[in-house]
Structure formats: structure tokens, C-alpha cells
Short mmCIF file of C-alpha atoms in Angstrom, two decimals:
data_model
loop_
_atom_site.label_atom_id
_atom_site.label_comp_id
_atom_site.label_asym_id
_atom_site.label_seq_id
_atom_site.Cartn_x
_atom_site.Cartn_y
_atom_site.Cartn_z
CA MET A 1 215.98 197.65 59.47
CA CYS A 2 215.00 194.23 60.64
CA LEU A 3 216.67 190.80 60.18
CA VAL A 4 214.26 187.95 60.56
CA VAL A 5 215.35 184.28 60.85
CA SER A 6 212.61 181.68 61.30
CA THR A 7 213.16 178.04 62.23
CA PHE A 8 210.60 175.29 61.43
CA PHE A 9 210.58 171.51 61.63
CA VAL A 10 208.47 170.37 58.75
CA CYS A 11 207.58 166.65 58.44
CA LYS A 12 207.04 164.94 55.21
CA LYS A 13 203.30 165.71 55.30
CA THR A 14 202.59 168.63 57.82
CA PRO A 15 204.92 171.57 58.68
CA VAL A 16 205.53 172.20 62.36
CA ASN A 17 206.30 175.57 63.98
CA VAL A 18 209.28 175.76 66.30
CA VAL A 19 207.26 177.45 69.01
CA LYS A 20 205.15 174.34 69.52
CA GLN A 21 207.48 172.04 71.48
CA ASN A 22 204.91 169.64 72.80
CA GLN A 23 204.93 167.26 69.82
CA THR A 24 205.72 163.61 70.59
CA HIS A 25 208.92 161.81 69.62
CA SER A 26 206.97 159.29 67.53
CA ARG A 27 206.89 161.76 64.63
CA LEU A 28 210.69 161.58 64.38
CA TYR A 29 210.39 158.64 61.92
CA SER A 30 209.17 161.12 59.31
CA ARG A 31 211.47 163.31 57.31
CA VAL A 32 211.97 166.63 59.07
CA ASN A 33 212.61 169.99 57.46
CA LEU A 34 214.02 172.68 59.68
CA ARG A 35 213.11 176.28 59.35
CA VAL A 36 214.27 178.88 61.86
CA HIS A 37 212.57 182.28 62.16
CA VAL A 38 214.51 184.74 64.26
CA THR A 39 213.18 188.30 64.42
CA LEU A 40 215.50 191.08 65.46
CA ILE A 41 213.52 194.18 66.58
CA SER A 42 214.80 197.59 65.66
CA PRO A 43 217.11 199.12 68.28
CA ARG A 44 214.55 201.75 68.88
CA LYS A 45 212.29 199.35 70.76
CA ARG A 46 212.81 198.33 74.32
CA ASN A 47 213.95 195.00 75.75
CA ILE A 48 215.57 193.96 72.48
CA LYS A 49 218.26 191.93 74.22
CA LYS A 50 215.81 189.92 76.29
CA ARG A 51 213.70 189.02 73.32
CA SER A 52 216.78 188.04 71.28
CA ALA A 53 218.05 185.83 74.04
CA GLY A 54 214.66 184.20 74.40
CA LEU A 55 214.35 183.46 70.70
CA SER A 56 217.89 182.00 70.56
CA LYS A 57 217.14 179.77 73.50
CA MET A 58 213.97 178.54 71.88
CA ALA A 59 215.78 177.74 68.62
CA PHE A 60 218.52 175.82 70.40
CA THR A 61 215.97 173.87 72.41
CA ALA A 62 214.09 172.90 69.28
CA VAL A 63 217.21 171.74 67.47
CA TRP A 64 218.32 169.73 70.50
CA ASN A 65 214.97 168.05 70.98
CA TYR A 66 214.84 166.80 67.39
CA SER A 67 218.51 166.08 66.61
CA VAL A 68 219.11 163.82 69.60
CA PRO A 69 216.30 161.34 68.79
CA LEU A 70 217.40 161.26 65.16
CA SER A 71 220.93 160.39 66.23
CA VAL A 72 219.65 157.66 68.52
CA ILE A 73 217.51 156.15 65.77
CA THR A 74 220.43 156.21 63.32
CA LEU A 75 222.71 154.53 65.88
CA LEU A 76 220.16 151.83 66.63
CA SER A 77 219.74 151.10 62.95
CA LEU A 78 223.49 150.73 62.53
CA VAL A 79 223.70 148.40 65.52
CA GLY A 80 220.83 146.35 64.15
CA THR A 81 222.58 146.11 60.82
CA ALA A 82 225.81 144.99 62.49
CA ARG A 83 223.95 142.27 64.38
CA CYS A 84 221.89 140.95 61.47
CA GLN A 85 222.02 137.20 60.76
CA ALA A 86 224.03 135.72 57.87
CA VAL A 87 224.98 132.31 56.42
CA GLN A 88 228.08 131.16 54.56
CA ALA A 89 228.68 127.97 52.54
CA GLU A 90 231.88 126.15 51.55
CA ASN A 91 232.60 124.38 48.23
CA VAL A 92 233.56 120.70 48.40
CA THR A 93 235.50 118.37 46.05
CA VAL A 94 235.40 114.61 46.69
CA LEU A 95 236.34 111.39 44.89
CA GLU A 96 233.59 109.22 43.50
CA GLY A 97 232.57 106.68 46.10
CA GLY A 98 233.91 108.80 48.96
CA THR A 99 232.21 110.87 51.68
CA ALA A 100 231.46 114.58 51.25
CA GLN A 101 231.01 117.08 54.12
CA ILE A 102 228.73 120.02 53.34
CA SER A 103 229.00 122.86 55.89
CA CYS A 104 226.91 126.00 56.49
CA ARG A 105 228.41 128.64 58.81
CA LEU A 106 226.00 130.92 60.71
CA GLN A 107 226.55 134.45 62.03
CA ASN A 108 224.47 136.00 64.85
CA TYR A 109 222.11 133.04 64.79
CA ASP A 110 219.02 133.65 66.95
CA GLY A 111 217.16 130.39 66.43
CA SER A 112 215.70 131.13 63.02
CA ILE A 113 214.81 128.34 60.62
CA VAL A 114 217.71 126.70 58.76
CA VAL A 115 216.94 124.65 55.65
CA ILE A 116 219.39 122.61 53.51
CA GLN A 117 218.36 121.63 49.98
CA ASN A 118 219.95 119.50 47.25
CA PRO A 119 220.64 120.69 43.66
CA ARG A 120 217.08 119.69 42.68
CA ARG A 121 215.76 122.02 45.43
CA GLN A 122 214.52 119.12 47.50
CA THR A 123 214.69 119.80 51.23
CA LEU A 124 217.15 117.51 52.95
CA PHE A 125 216.96 118.88 56.50
CA PHE A 126 214.60 121.33 58.20
CA ASN A 127 216.18 122.73 61.38
CA GLY A 128 218.14 119.54 61.85
CA THR A 129 215.20 117.22 61.10
CA ARG A 130 215.43 114.86 58.13
CA ALA A 131 213.02 115.77 55.37
CA LEU A 132 214.18 113.48 52.52
CA LYS A 133 214.40 109.72 52.88
CA ASP A 134 217.95 109.18 51.70
CA ASP A 135 220.10 107.41 54.26
CA ARG A 136 223.28 108.57 52.54
CA PHE A 137 222.66 112.05 54.02
CA GLN A 138 223.32 112.43 57.74
CA MET A 139 223.16 115.47 60.03
CA VAL A 140 226.37 115.35 62.04
CA LEU A 141 226.46 118.85 63.57
CA PHE A 142 223.93 121.58 64.34
CA THR A 143 225.19 124.50 66.45
CA PRO A 144 224.54 128.27 66.47
CA ARG A 145 227.75 128.66 64.51
CA LEU A 146 227.94 125.62 62.22
CA VAL A 147 225.57 123.22 60.50
CA ARG A 148 227.19 120.20 58.81
CA ILE A 149 225.84 117.20 56.91
CA THR A 150 227.63 114.26 55.29
CA LEU A 151 226.93 112.41 52.05
CA THR A 152 228.35 108.90 51.69
CA ASN A 153 229.00 106.88 48.52
CA VAL A 154 229.10 110.00 46.37
CA SER A 155 228.42 109.63 42.65
CA VAL A 156 228.59 112.07 39.75
CA SER A 157 224.78 112.38 39.88
CA ASP A 158 225.13 114.06 43.31
CA GLU A 159 227.21 116.85 41.82
CA GLY A 160 225.83 120.40 41.92
CA GLY A 161 224.94 123.25 44.29
CA TYR A 162 223.56 122.56 47.79
CA PHE A 163 221.56 125.45 49.30
CA CYS A 164 222.02 126.70 52.86
CA GLN A 165 218.94 128.87 53.61
CA LEU A 166 218.30 130.99 56.72
CA TYR A 167 214.74 132.27 57.13
CA THR A 168 214.53 135.63 58.99
CA ASP A 169 212.63 138.82 58.05
CA ASP A 170 214.53 138.43 54.79
CA THR A 171 215.57 135.02 53.43
CA HIS A 172 219.33 134.51 53.25
CA HIS A 173 220.91 131.64 51.31
CA GLN A 174 224.31 130.51 50.11
CA VAL A 175 225.25 127.70 47.70
CA ALA A 176 227.88 125.04 48.49
CA THR A 177 229.08 123.54 45.21
CA LEU A 178 229.86 119.81 45.33
CA SER A 179 232.36 118.63 42.68
CA VAL A 180 232.95 114.90 42.12
CA SER A 181 236.29 113.69 40.71
CA VAL A 182 236.40 110.32 38.94
CA PRO A 183 239.89 108.73 38.73
CA PRO A 184 240.54 106.39 35.77
CA ASP A 185 240.74 102.63 36.07
CA THR A 186 243.69 100.70 34.62
CA PRO A 187 243.50 101.31 30.86
CA THR A 188 243.00 98.54 28.33
CA VAL A 189 244.98 97.86 25.13
CA GLU A 190 243.15 96.85 21.96
CA VAL A 191 244.70 95.51 18.73
CA LYS A 192 242.98 96.34 15.46
CA GLN A 193 244.44 93.39 13.52
CA GLU A 194 247.10 90.71 13.84
CA ALA A 195 250.71 91.83 13.60
CA VAL A 196 252.58 90.07 10.77
CA GLU A 197 256.33 90.14 10.16
CA GLY A 198 257.23 93.04 7.89
CA GLY A 199 253.96 94.90 8.50
CA GLU A 200 252.54 97.37 11.04
CA VAL A 201 250.47 96.90 14.17
CA GLU A 202 247.90 99.43 15.44
CA LEU A 203 247.45 99.62 19.21
CA THR A 204 244.77 101.63 21.04
CA CYS A 205 244.95 102.46 24.75
CA LEU A 206 241.50 103.15 26.22
CA SER A 207 240.47 104.81 29.49
CA PRO A 208 236.67 104.54 29.34
CA ARG A 209 235.68 106.74 32.28
CA SER A 210 237.31 109.65 34.11
CA LYS A 211 236.58 113.21 35.28
CA PRO A 212 238.39 115.39 34.42
CA PRO A 213 239.84 113.55 31.39
CA ALA A 214 242.83 111.30 32.09
CA THR A 215 246.21 111.74 30.35
CA LEU A 216 247.49 108.71 28.39
CA ARG A 217 251.13 108.02 27.42
CA TRP A 218 252.75 105.15 25.48
CA ILE A 219 256.14 103.90 26.71
CA ARG A 220 258.57 101.47 25.01
CA ASP A 221 262.14 100.89 26.15
CA ARG A 222 261.78 103.84 28.56
CA ARG A 223 260.94 106.19 25.71
CA GLU A 224 257.61 107.85 25.03
CA ILE A 225 255.84 107.08 21.77
CA PRO A 226 253.55 109.89 20.55
CA GLY A 227 249.99 108.81 19.86
CA VAL A 228 246.77 110.22 18.42
CA VAL A 229 244.47 111.20 21.33
CA SER A 230 240.69 111.42 21.12
CA GLN A 231 237.99 112.16 23.73
CA GLN A 232 234.30 111.37 23.97
CA GLU A 233 231.86 112.62 26.62
CA ASN A 234 229.69 110.07 28.39
CA GLY A 235 227.35 112.19 30.48
CA LYS A 236 229.45 113.85 33.16
CA THR A 237 232.50 111.62 32.53
CA VAL A 238 234.91 111.46 29.58
CA SER A 239 236.31 108.51 27.61
CA VAL A 240 239.92 108.98 26.41
CA SER A 241 241.85 106.90 23.85
CA SER A 242 245.37 107.05 22.37
CA THR A 243 246.37 105.17 19.18
CA ILE A 244 249.86 104.33 17.85
CA ARG A 245 251.18 102.42 14.81
CA LEU A 246 254.41 100.41 15.02
CA PRO A 247 256.40 98.58 12.30
CA VAL A 248 257.16 95.04 13.46
CA GLU A 249 259.70 92.34 12.61
CA ARG A 250 260.29 88.82 13.87
CA LYS A 251 262.59 90.09 16.59
CA ASP A 252 259.78 92.28 17.99
CA ASN A 253 257.71 89.27 19.02
CA GLY A 254 257.28 89.44 22.80
CA ALA A 255 258.55 93.04 23.07
CA ALA A 256 256.95 94.99 25.95
CA VAL A 257 254.87 98.15 25.42
CA SER A 258 253.16 100.07 28.26
CA CYS A 259 250.25 102.51 28.44
CA GLU A 260 250.18 104.89 31.42
CA ALA A 261 247.14 106.81 32.68
CA SER A 262 247.71 109.82 34.97
CA HIS A 263 245.04 111.91 36.74
CA PRO A 264 244.96 114.65 39.42
CA ALA A 265 242.90 112.38 41.69
CA LEU A 266 245.67 109.74 41.72
CA GLY A 267 248.05 111.99 43.62
CA GLY A 268 251.06 111.52 41.35
CA GLN A 269 250.56 107.78 40.87
CA LYS A 270 249.83 106.14 37.52
CA ARG A 271 247.66 103.32 36.29
CA VAL A 272 249.76 101.18 33.92
CA ARG A 273 248.76 98.48 31.45
CA HIS A 274 251.59 96.29 30.08
CA TYR A 275 251.26 94.64 26.67
CA ARG A 276 253.57 92.29 24.77
CA LEU A 277 253.64 92.38 20.99
CA ASP A 278 252.39 89.22 19.29
CA VAL A 279 254.10 89.14 15.89
CA HIS A 280 253.16 86.28 13.52
CA PHE A 281 255.84 84.85 11.22
CA ALA A 282 256.67 81.73 9.18
CA PRO A 283 258.43 78.82 10.91
CA THR A 284 262.11 77.90 10.79
CA VAL A 285 263.34 74.29 11.04
CA ARG A 286 266.74 72.89 12.06
CA ILE A 287 267.68 69.24 12.58
CA ILE A 288 270.01 68.61 15.50
CA PRO A 289 272.38 65.77 14.40
CA PRO A 290 273.68 63.05 16.72
CA PRO A 291 277.28 63.25 17.95
CA GLY A 292 279.99 60.96 16.59
CA ILE A 293 280.00 58.42 13.79
CA LEU A 294 277.19 55.90 13.40
CA ARG A 295 277.92 52.24 12.71
CA GLU A 296 275.82 49.20 12.22
CA GLY A 297 273.92 48.30 15.35
CA ASP A 298 273.87 51.86 16.75
CA SER A 299 270.71 53.87 17.37
CA LEU A 300 269.81 57.10 15.61
CA SER A 301 268.00 60.00 17.28
CA LEU A 302 267.22 63.16 15.30
CA THR A 303 265.52 66.20 16.88
CA CYS A 304 263.75 68.79 14.74
CA SER A 305 264.02 72.25 16.35
CA ILE A 306 261.15 74.49 15.21
CA THR A 307 260.40 78.18 15.75
CA GLY A 308 257.42 80.14 14.47
CA ASN A 309 254.36 82.09 15.54
CA PRO A 310 252.04 80.37 15.79
CA LEU A 311 254.18 77.31 16.49
CA PRO A 312 253.43 74.49 14.03
CA ARG A 313 251.62 71.61 15.69
CA ASP A 314 252.42 68.86 13.19
CA VAL A 315 255.95 67.81 12.18
CA GLN A 316 256.49 65.55 9.17
CA TRP A 317 259.46 63.17 8.91
CA THR A 318 260.20 61.62 5.51
CA ARG A 319 263.10 60.00 3.65
CA ILE A 320 263.84 61.32 0.18
CA ASN A 321 263.15 58.77 -2.56
CA ASP A 322 262.32 56.11 0.01
CA THR A 323 260.11 55.29 2.96
CA LEU A 324 261.04 55.47 6.60
CA PRO A 325 262.62 52.35 8.11
CA GLU A 326 260.32 49.85 9.77
CA ARG A 327 262.00 50.39 13.12
CA ALA A 328 261.60 54.21 12.89
CA GLU A 329 259.58 55.82 15.70
CA ILE A 330 258.34 59.43 15.74
CA SER A 331 257.70 61.12 19.08
CA GLY A 332 256.76 64.77 18.74
CA THR A 333 259.67 66.40 16.95
CA THR A 334 262.09 63.48 17.43
CA LEU A 335 262.82 60.61 15.01
CA GLN A 336 264.42 57.46 16.46
CA VAL A 337 265.76 54.45 14.56
CA SER A 338 267.22 51.50 16.47
CA ARG A 339 269.79 48.90 15.26
CA LEU A 340 271.03 50.80 12.27
CA SER A 341 272.20 49.09 9.13
CA GLN A 342 273.49 50.28 5.80
CA SER A 343 270.02 49.90 4.38
CA HIS A 344 269.03 52.90 6.50
CA ASN A 345 271.38 55.20 4.65
CA GLY A 346 269.73 58.15 2.96
CA THR A 347 268.53 61.73 3.37
CA TYR A 348 265.93 62.34 6.06
CA LEU A 349 263.68 65.42 5.84
CA CYS A 350 261.85 67.35 8.60
CA GLN A 351 259.02 69.69 7.52
CA ALA A 352 256.74 72.11 9.41
CA GLN A 353 254.25 74.79 8.40
CA ASN A 354 251.77 77.35 9.78
CA ASN A 355 249.43 79.92 8.25
CA TYR A 356 252.36 82.18 7.30
CA GLY A 357 254.80 79.80 5.63
CA ARG A 358 256.55 76.44 5.44
CA ALA A 359 260.11 75.33 6.23
CA ALA A 360 262.21 72.14 6.04
CA ASP A 361 265.67 70.79 6.88
CA HIS A 362 267.46 67.55 5.88
CA TYR A 363 270.03 65.16 7.33
CA THR A 364 272.10 62.62 5.38
CA LEU A 365 272.63 59.36 7.25
CA LEU A 366 275.71 57.25 6.48
CA VAL A 367 276.09 54.03 8.45
CA TYR A 368 279.51 52.35 8.45
CA GLU A 369 280.16 48.64 8.58
CA ASN A 370 282.24 47.04 11.33
CA VAL A 371 284.97 44.72 9.79
CA SER A 372 287.12 42.26 11.81
CA VAL A 373 290.36 40.69 10.43
CA THR A 374 292.00 37.64 12.11
CA THR A 375 295.71 36.92 11.35
CA MET A 376 297.19 33.42 10.96
CA VAL A 377 299.65 31.97 13.46
CA LEU A 378 303.24 31.71 12.12
CA PRO A 379 304.78 28.19 12.45
CA THR A 380 308.00 27.97 14.50
CA SER A 381 310.18 25.22 15.76
CA HIS A 382 309.61 26.23 19.33
CA HIS A 383 306.43 25.73 21.23
CA THR A 384 304.78 29.07 21.43
CA THR A 385 301.32 30.27 22.21
CA SER A 386 299.43 31.84 19.38
CA HIS A 387 297.24 34.91 19.91
CA PRO A 388 294.71 36.00 17.30
CA ILE A 389 294.87 39.65 16.31
CA THR A 390 291.71 41.52 15.38
CA LEU A 391 292.04 44.64 13.27
CA LEU A 392 289.25 47.19 12.93
CA ILE A 393 289.22 48.86 9.54
CA THR A 394 287.87 52.38 9.68
CA PRO A 395 286.11 53.71 6.58
CA SER A 396 287.62 56.65 4.80
CA TYR A 397 284.49 58.85 4.99
CA ALA A 398 282.34 60.14 7.84
CA PRO A 399 279.68 62.87 8.03
CA ASP A 400 280.59 66.36 9.14
CA LEU A 401 279.15 67.02 12.61
CA ARG A 402 278.73 70.68 11.85
CA ASP A 403 276.64 70.12 8.72
CA PRO A 404 274.00 67.40 9.06
CA GLY A 405 273.78 66.98 5.31
CA ALA A 406 277.53 66.85 4.53
CA VAL A 407 279.88 63.88 4.22
CA ILE A 408 283.58 64.47 5.00
CA GLU A 409 286.72 62.33 5.01
CA THR A 410 287.64 60.80 8.35
CA HIS A 411 291.08 60.86 9.92
CA SER A 412 293.27 57.79 9.25
CA ALA A 413 295.37 55.99 11.82
CA VAL A 414 298.63 57.54 10.50
CA PRO A 415 299.48 60.76 12.35
CA TYR A 416 299.75 63.39 9.64
CA ALA A 417 301.54 65.74 12.00
CA VAL A 418 304.43 63.29 12.37
CA ILE A 419 304.66 62.73 8.61
CA GLY A 420 304.68 66.46 7.98
CA GLY A 421 307.43 66.96 10.52
CA VAL A 422 309.58 64.26 8.97
CA LEU A 423 309.15 65.70 5.48
CA ALA A 424 310.05 69.17 6.71
CA LEU A 425 313.17 67.83 8.39
CA LEU A 426 314.12 65.96 5.24
CA VAL A 427 313.74 69.04 3.07
CA PHE A 428 315.77 71.09 5.52
CA THR A 429 318.55 68.50 5.48
CA ILE A 430 318.67 68.44 1.68
CA ILE A 431 318.89 72.22 1.55
CA CYS A 432 321.75 72.23 4.05
CA VAL A 433 323.65 69.59 2.04
CA LEU A 434 323.25 71.59 -1.14
CA ILE A 435 324.51 74.75 0.53
CA ILE A 436 327.58 72.97 1.91
CA THR A 437 328.35 71.35 -1.46
CA ILE A 438 328.17 74.65 -3.31
CA TRP A 439 330.34 76.35 -0.73
CA CYS A 440 333.02 73.68 -0.97
CA SER A 441 333.12 73.79 -4.76
CA VAL A 442 333.54 77.54 -4.79
CA ARG A 443 336.42 77.32 -2.32
CA GLN A 444 338.28 74.73 -4.34
CA LYS A 445 338.18 76.93 -7.49
CA GLY A 446 339.65 79.86 -5.58
CA SER A 447 342.63 77.86 -4.37
CA TYR A 448 343.59 76.79 -7.95
CA ARG A 449 343.79 80.41 -9.06
CA THR A 450 346.07 81.42 -6.24
CA GLN A 451 348.47 78.55 -6.84
CA GLU A 452 349.09 79.13 -10.59
CA PRO A 453 351.41 82.17 -10.23
CA ILE A 454 353.48 80.39 -7.67
CA VAL A 455 354.22 77.48 -10.07
CA ASN A 456 355.26 79.83 -12.86
CA TRP A 457 357.71 81.64 -10.58
CA TYR A 458 359.50 78.46 -9.75
#
């Protein structure tokens, strides 16, 4: 019996016998198939051990000569892969109008060509040399590890991917995405129509430009008012609006309402627009009367106090059923009459109006006459000096200071408090006398009854 094992190194194209060991190492780049032929001679033949040892040695030598170069080639390829060049890019977010830094990080750089392109694939820099005439781009750093450029005055049109390309045997590139954030300006408040007392007012808060969209909130008296929010895209930015409807009364005129705009780019701060409600309403009129009682020769000054929105410009002074006195002077809302007389008595009217209504108030003037009375000197037998006495008679009626149109009775010279006290004392005295009289009469009747039995006994 014989056991034959043959060993061959067969390349991809031509098989190679193991016995031929003189082939060059350049053929090791081809795929090798190994076949081993080992022939064991029958024990009957001579020198079987020598031949077996020789064949084993030849097979080992062949395997060694081909396996070692293959291992070396594999190791070199792994080392080459580990030391291959690479490029990395970093994403950037910047505020509109700011400065962006675009960086490309290099690995195992050996001086190959580095190109930086904008989102439109226009070359900005070629190995550190400017290729596009845009002074906003500047090369600030070029090292074997890091390439960095800056872009000033950034706008939303600069947004997109910037390419970092490394040209070697194979082209390597990475994209640095530039994102531009647009913070909102202070919002504006628009009114759809005029606010009228008893109606509703519609207010719209508008933030015309932001990215990402701004958040709007209505605030009144430290409380949030929910509104209807709408958005509209304007290219790469967004317009945001919020609308509210409020019922209004006269007391709401001048009330403060605020619209707040918040945005991630503001860093927790807010852009606030304050607005005061402008409520239109009809005027009110009130005449401020003069203090005290007016007599002949005094001066009259009446002031017409007017409120309203809008405030009436013209004020009309008239006298009911008569004309104003000749000496009457009107200055703005004030009526003045000098040297009063009883002919000036009457009801004076102040009127004012605007587009939303008309109002009036009246004042009744009553001028009192000054009367002087001189007494006669009494004749006596002695020489005395006479002194005239002048008495001032006060009329019995005077206007009420609280109501400009009312006429009330004035206080006389007699103190009513004293008269009332005297009357009360008199009534009290009469009551006491009556009580004493009744008590005495009752006591006298009782004594008669007790004395009758005593008389009969005697």
C-alpha cells in the first residue's frame, strides 16, 4: 500500500509545483492554491526513512517561503489602512449678522490638496489660497491638523452645507452644515378698528421675521390672554401673528396691554411691546360753581369740566331764554361776568359734543341786593353824640353750593340752636309742674279718707 500526499502552490492563472523553489516573490500578489504531494514508498523498498524526511523538509520549506511573504503583505496593507488620510467637519449655528467659524479637521495629513466649497459648490479656498472674491470669507488657520475659515455678517442666504474635500488617491469629503438663527425684533400691535364704549376691540401682535418661529403671548394685569396664532413663511424666515378680542368700557380707556415675543436666540429674554387701549366715548359735562353767596358788584366765574374721548374742542355757553350779559367773557371752558347785578340772574348752560355724543350742565345764578338802613337819633335833654347805625338785611334765600342749579333758604341771624334749647327747657319745666301737681292732689285725697273714721269715733 502507498499513501501519497502532494503539495502545490497554484496561482490564479498557472499552477506551480512544490519542487520548483526558485520562483520570485513578485508572484505572491496572485492568489495561491496549495497542493502537497507526499509519496510514502512501500516498506519493502530501501531508504524509505531518508526519502520521507526529505519530502517533509521540502514541503515545510515551500510553505514557509510562501506564507511569510503573504503575512508581510497583509501586515503592510493593514498598516497602510491605519495610516490613511481622513477629514472631519463640524456643524455650526450662528445668529444672523454674526460671525461663523467653519472648521475641517485632518488626520494623517501628508500635504495633499485641501479644498473648501460653499453650498453652491463654488470653491472658496484651494490649499489655503482664496479662490472666490468674497471678503466676508477669511482663512484664519491652516495646519496639518486643522483648517479653519470665518464668515462675517452671516445672513440666511449663507445657510447650507460647506464641503471640506481632501484629494488623495481617493477623494475624501465631509460637509459642515451652517445654520442661521434669526431672533425676532420688538413686535408691533395693530388695531383693526376704533374701540367704542360698549363694543369690542381687535388687537393683532405681529412678529414679521424670525427663524425658528417666535412665540407670542398677550399679557394684561399680569395675566395671559389666549390669542389666535397664525404663521406665514417668507423664504427661510417665518412671520408670526397673534390676535385677541376684548370687550371695552369707558373705564378701560388707557388700560395697558403687552405683547411678548420669546425666542431661543434671545437667551431667556423677551421683546415686549406695550400698548394702551384707546376707547372712544361720549363727553360728560359738569359746571363747577363759585363758593359763597353772590351779591351785586361781585364777579362770577364758572368753569365747565369736560371729559370725553376724543375731548370736545368747542364749549358753548348760553343763558336759557336770554342772551349772555354784555360783560360776559368766555376763555376756553370758563365763563366770567364782572360787576354782577340782579339783571344777570338766570340759568346758564354749558354744552359740549364729539362724534359719539353730546352733554350739557346748567347753573342757576341768583344775585342778592345789598340794603343799608340808617336809624334816627333819639332827642334827649342832655348833650349826647349821635352815631348812625347801619343794618345789613340778608335775603332769605341763597343757592345750594352742592347743587349749582338749586336755590335753598339761607340761615337767619337768630340762632336756632338757642331757640330749640329754650323750648326744650320750657317743655321740660311744664311737664315737671304737671307731675308735681298731680302728685299733690293724689296725696290730699288720701289724707281725707284716713281722717273720716277718726271723727266718727269721737
